[in-house]
Amino acid sequence: QVQLVESGGGLVQPGGSLRLSCAASRSIFSINIMGWYRQAPGKGRELVANITSGGTKNYADSVKGRFTISRDISKNTVYLQMNSLKPEDTAVYYCNAKPVLLAIEYDYWGQGTQVTVSS
């Protein structure tokens, strides 16, 4: 089992930056995929970015070139650096972990952190 705790959300003006953090309750070294999702009001949850255990990163087209996912294995933490924020980035951001055990992929979620981009 993995507990995930997000932090770093808040209110920011368009063009600003925020860095989200996701602290895991255990080592993230062997977790198959860790990522960030978001859910805007009235919309479904969508993938923002993820990183595999091998370090491969994937991004939604809408955030490429603006967001960067990274991890610090020594701190069991995954980050999402968000630059050039737009009002359409406003959403609740969720951290996700997909460890694999005995060929079964599990899904764990954090409680979410609100990001609001507004002037």
PDB file of C-alpha atoms in Angstrom:
ATOM      1  CA  GLN A   1       0.000   0.000   0.000  1.00  0.00           C
ATOM      2  CA  VAL A   2       1.112   3.558  -0.701  1.00  0.00           C
ATOM      3  CA  GLN A   3      -0.135   6.760   0.916  1.00  0.00           C
ATOM      4  CA  LEU A   4       0.346   9.917  -1.137  1.00  0.00           C
ATOM      5  CA  VAL A   5       0.218  13.469   0.162  1.00  0.00           C
ATOM      6  CA  GLU A   6       0.180  16.406  -2.246  1.00  0.00           C
ATOM      7  CA  SER A   7       1.164  19.968  -1.452  1.00  0.00           C
ATOM      8  CA  GLY A   8       2.020  23.189  -3.240  1.00  0.00           C
ATOM      9  CA  GLY A   9      -1.279  24.193  -4.775  1.00  0.00           C
ATOM     10  CA  GLY A  10      -2.718  27.667  -4.558  1.00  0.00           C
ATOM     11  CA  LEU A  11      -3.805  30.777  -6.403  1.00  0.00           C
ATOM     12  CA  VAL A  12      -1.506  32.157  -9.083  1.00  0.00           C
ATOM     13  CA  GLN A  13      -1.833  34.745 -11.824  1.00  0.00           C
ATOM     14  CA  PRO A  14      -1.727  33.753 -15.501  1.00  0.00           C
ATOM     15  CA  GLY A  15       1.873  33.333 -16.605  1.00  0.00           C
ATOM     16  CA  GLY A  16       2.973  32.410 -13.102  1.00  0.00           C
ATOM     17  CA  SER A  17       4.523  29.244 -11.729  1.00  0.00           C
ATOM     18  CA  LEU A  18       3.829  26.671  -9.045  1.00  0.00           C
ATOM     19  CA  ARG A  19       5.571  23.514  -7.932  1.00  0.00           C
ATOM     20  CA  LEU A  20       3.490  20.625  -6.651  1.00  0.00           C
ATOM     21  CA  SER A  21       4.972  17.938  -4.441  1.00  0.00           C
ATOM     22  CA  CYS A  22       3.763  14.411  -3.802  1.00  0.00           C
ATOM     23  CA  ALA A  23       5.269  12.640  -0.818  1.00  0.00           C
ATOM     24  CA  ALA A  24       4.898   8.863  -0.762  1.00  0.00           C
ATOM     25  CA  SER A  25       4.784   6.721   2.370  1.00  0.00           C
ATOM     26  CA  ARG A  26       7.366   4.304   1.014  1.00  0.00           C
ATOM     27  CA  SER A  27      10.164   4.105  -1.509  1.00  0.00           C
ATOM     28  CA  ILE A  28       9.148   5.143  -5.011  1.00  0.00           C
ATOM     29  CA  PHE A  29      12.188   3.511  -6.598  1.00  0.00           C
ATOM     30  CA  SER A  30      10.327   0.426  -7.748  1.00  0.00           C
ATOM     31  CA  ILE A  31       6.882   1.917  -8.344  1.00  0.00           C
ATOM     32  CA  ASN A  32       6.080   1.218 -11.985  1.00  0.00           C
ATOM     33  CA  ILE A  33       4.546   4.593 -12.798  1.00  0.00           C
ATOM     34  CA  MET A  34       3.975   7.756 -10.795  1.00  0.00           C
ATOM     35  CA  GLY A  35       2.057  10.646 -12.192  1.00  0.00           C
ATOM     36  CA  TRP A  36      -0.106  13.692 -11.884  1.00  0.00           C
ATOM     37  CA  TYR A  37      -3.721  13.948 -12.993  1.00  0.00           C
ATOM     38  CA  ARG A  38      -6.113  16.850 -12.819  1.00  0.00           C
ATOM     39  CA  GLN A  39      -9.840  17.379 -12.741  1.00  0.00           C
ATOM     40  CA  ALA A  40     -11.464  20.671 -13.623  1.00  0.00           C
ATOM     41  CA  PRO A  41     -15.044  21.488 -12.553  1.00  0.00           C
ATOM     42  CA  GLY A  42     -17.552  19.576 -14.665  1.00  0.00           C
ATOM     43  CA  LYS A  43     -14.844  17.576 -16.442  1.00  0.00           C
ATOM     44  CA  GLY A  44     -13.312  14.146 -16.120  1.00  0.00           C
ATOM     45  CA  ARG A  45      -9.940  13.388 -14.597  1.00  0.00           C
ATOM     46  CA  GLU A  46      -7.124  13.618 -17.136  1.00  0.00           C
ATOM     47  CA  LEU A  47      -3.480  12.651 -17.162  1.00  0.00           C
ATOM     48  CA  VAL A  48      -1.102  15.599 -16.917  1.00  0.00           C
ATOM     49  CA  ALA A  49       2.271  13.856 -16.735  1.00  0.00           C
ATOM     50  CA  ASN A  50       3.829  10.633 -15.524  1.00  0.00           C
ATOM     51  CA  ILE A  51       7.231   9.100 -14.984  1.00  0.00           C
ATOM     52  CA  THR A  52       8.124   5.429 -15.146  1.00  0.00           C
ATOM     53  CA  SER A  53      10.467   3.560 -12.829  1.00  0.00           C
ATOM     54  CA  GLY A  54      13.034   3.744 -15.620  1.00  0.00           C
ATOM     55  CA  GLY A  55      12.755   7.522 -15.756  1.00  0.00           C
ATOM     56  CA  THR A  56      10.718   7.890 -18.956  1.00  0.00           C
ATOM     57  CA  LYS A  57       8.464  10.939 -18.832  1.00  0.00           C
ATOM     58  CA  ASN A  58       5.168  11.486 -20.620  1.00  0.00           C
ATOM     59  CA  TYR A  59       3.121  14.662 -20.886  1.00  0.00           C
ATOM     60  CA  ALA A  60      -0.316  15.670 -22.053  1.00  0.00           C
ATOM     61  CA  ASP A  61      -0.109  17.776 -25.203  1.00  0.00           C
ATOM     62  CA  SER A  62      -1.726  20.687 -23.394  1.00  0.00           C
ATOM     63  CA  VAL A  63       1.178  21.001 -20.933  1.00  0.00           C
ATOM     64  CA  LYS A  64       4.201  20.057 -23.044  1.00  0.00           C
ATOM     65  CA  GLY A  65       6.898  22.671 -22.817  1.00  0.00           C
ATOM     66  CA  ARG A  66       5.326  24.255 -19.734  1.00  0.00           C
ATOM     67  CA  PHE A  67       5.223  21.499 -17.093  1.00  0.00           C
ATOM     68  CA  THR A  68       8.033  19.251 -15.907  1.00  0.00           C
ATOM     69  CA  ILE A  69       7.670  16.104 -13.837  1.00  0.00           C
ATOM     70  CA  SER A  70      10.598  14.951 -11.726  1.00  0.00           C
ATOM     71  CA  ARG A  71      11.319  12.754  -8.749  1.00  0.00           C
ATOM     72  CA  ASP A  72      13.687  12.608  -5.806  1.00  0.00           C
ATOM     73  CA  ILE A  73      14.009   8.945  -4.889  1.00  0.00           C
ATOM     74  CA  SER A  74      15.917   9.743  -1.690  1.00  0.00           C
ATOM     75  CA  LYS A  75      12.915  11.762  -0.479  1.00  0.00           C
ATOM     76  CA  ASN A  76      10.214   9.458  -1.893  1.00  0.00           C
ATOM     77  CA  THR A  77       8.778  12.524  -3.609  1.00  0.00           C
ATOM     78  CA  VAL A  78       7.524  13.369  -7.080  1.00  0.00           C
ATOM     79  CA  TYR A  79       7.260  16.963  -8.267  1.00  0.00           C
ATOM     80  CA  LEU A  80       5.343  18.819 -10.936  1.00  0.00           C
ATOM     81  CA  GLN A  81       6.879  22.135 -11.915  1.00  0.00           C
ATOM     82  CA  MET A  82       4.248  24.222 -13.667  1.00  0.00           C
ATOM     83  CA  ASN A  83       5.322  27.310 -15.600  1.00  0.00           C
ATOM     84  CA  SER A  84       3.452  29.733 -17.851  1.00  0.00           C
ATOM     85  CA  LEU A  85       0.213  28.797 -16.163  1.00  0.00           C
ATOM     86  CA  LYS A  86      -3.053  29.477 -17.938  1.00  0.00           C
ATOM     87  CA  PRO A  87      -6.602  29.843 -16.596  1.00  0.00           C
ATOM     88  CA  GLU A  88      -7.437  26.516 -18.244  1.00  0.00           C
ATOM     89  CA  ASP A  89      -4.902  24.831 -15.940  1.00  0.00           C
ATOM     90  CA  THR A  90      -7.266  25.505 -13.042  1.00  0.00           C
ATOM     91  CA  ALA A  91      -8.174  22.165 -11.499  1.00  0.00           C
ATOM     92  CA  VAL A  92      -7.669  19.845  -8.570  1.00  0.00           C
ATOM     93  CA  TYR A  93      -4.372  18.065  -9.124  1.00  0.00           C
ATOM     94  CA  TYR A  94      -4.001  14.480  -7.916  1.00  0.00           C
ATOM     95  CA  CYS A  95      -0.892  12.408  -7.435  1.00  0.00           C
ATOM     96  CA  ASN A  96      -1.099   8.802  -8.585  1.00  0.00           C
ATOM     97  CA  ALA A  97       1.041   5.739  -8.004  1.00  0.00           C
ATOM     98  CA  LYS A  98       0.803   2.483  -9.950  1.00  0.00           C
ATOM     99  CA  PRO A  99       2.950  -0.154  -8.268  1.00  0.00           C
ATOM    100  CA  VAL A 100       2.992  -3.663  -9.700  1.00  0.00           C
ATOM    101  CA  LEU A 101       2.953  -6.685  -7.405  1.00  0.00           C
ATOM    102  CA  LEU A 102       2.825 -10.263  -8.683  1.00  0.00           C
ATOM    103  CA  ALA A 103       1.918  -8.961 -12.149  1.00  0.00           C
ATOM    104  CA  ILE A 104      -1.043  -7.012 -10.794  1.00  0.00           C
ATOM    105  CA  GLU A 105      -1.053  -3.228 -11.196  1.00  0.00           C
ATOM    106  CA  TYR A 106      -2.496  -1.277  -8.287  1.00  0.00           C
ATOM    107  CA  ASP A 107      -3.767   2.305  -8.241  1.00  0.00           C
ATOM    108  CA  TYR A 108      -3.274   4.738  -5.368  1.00  0.00           C
ATOM    109  CA  TRP A 109      -4.368   8.375  -5.200  1.00  0.00           C
ATOM    110  CA  GLY A 110      -3.626  11.370  -3.065  1.00  0.00           C
ATOM    111  CA  GLN A 111      -6.315  13.647  -1.706  1.00  0.00           C
ATOM    112  CA  GLY A 112      -5.696  16.345  -4.316  1.00  0.00           C
ATOM    113  CA  THR A 113      -4.504  19.929  -4.213  1.00  0.00           C
ATOM    114  CA  GLN A 114      -6.327  22.882  -5.747  1.00  0.00           C
ATOM    115  CA  VAL A 115      -4.599  24.990  -8.379  1.00  0.00           C
ATOM    116  CA  THR A 116      -6.370  28.183  -9.425  1.00  0.00           C
ATOM    117  CA  VAL A 117      -5.003  30.383 -12.194  1.00  0.00           C
ATOM    118  CA  SER A 118      -6.739  33.726 -12.212  1.00  0.00           C
ATOM    119  CA  SER A 119      -6.021  37.432 -12.284  1.00  0.00           C
TER     120      SER A 119
END
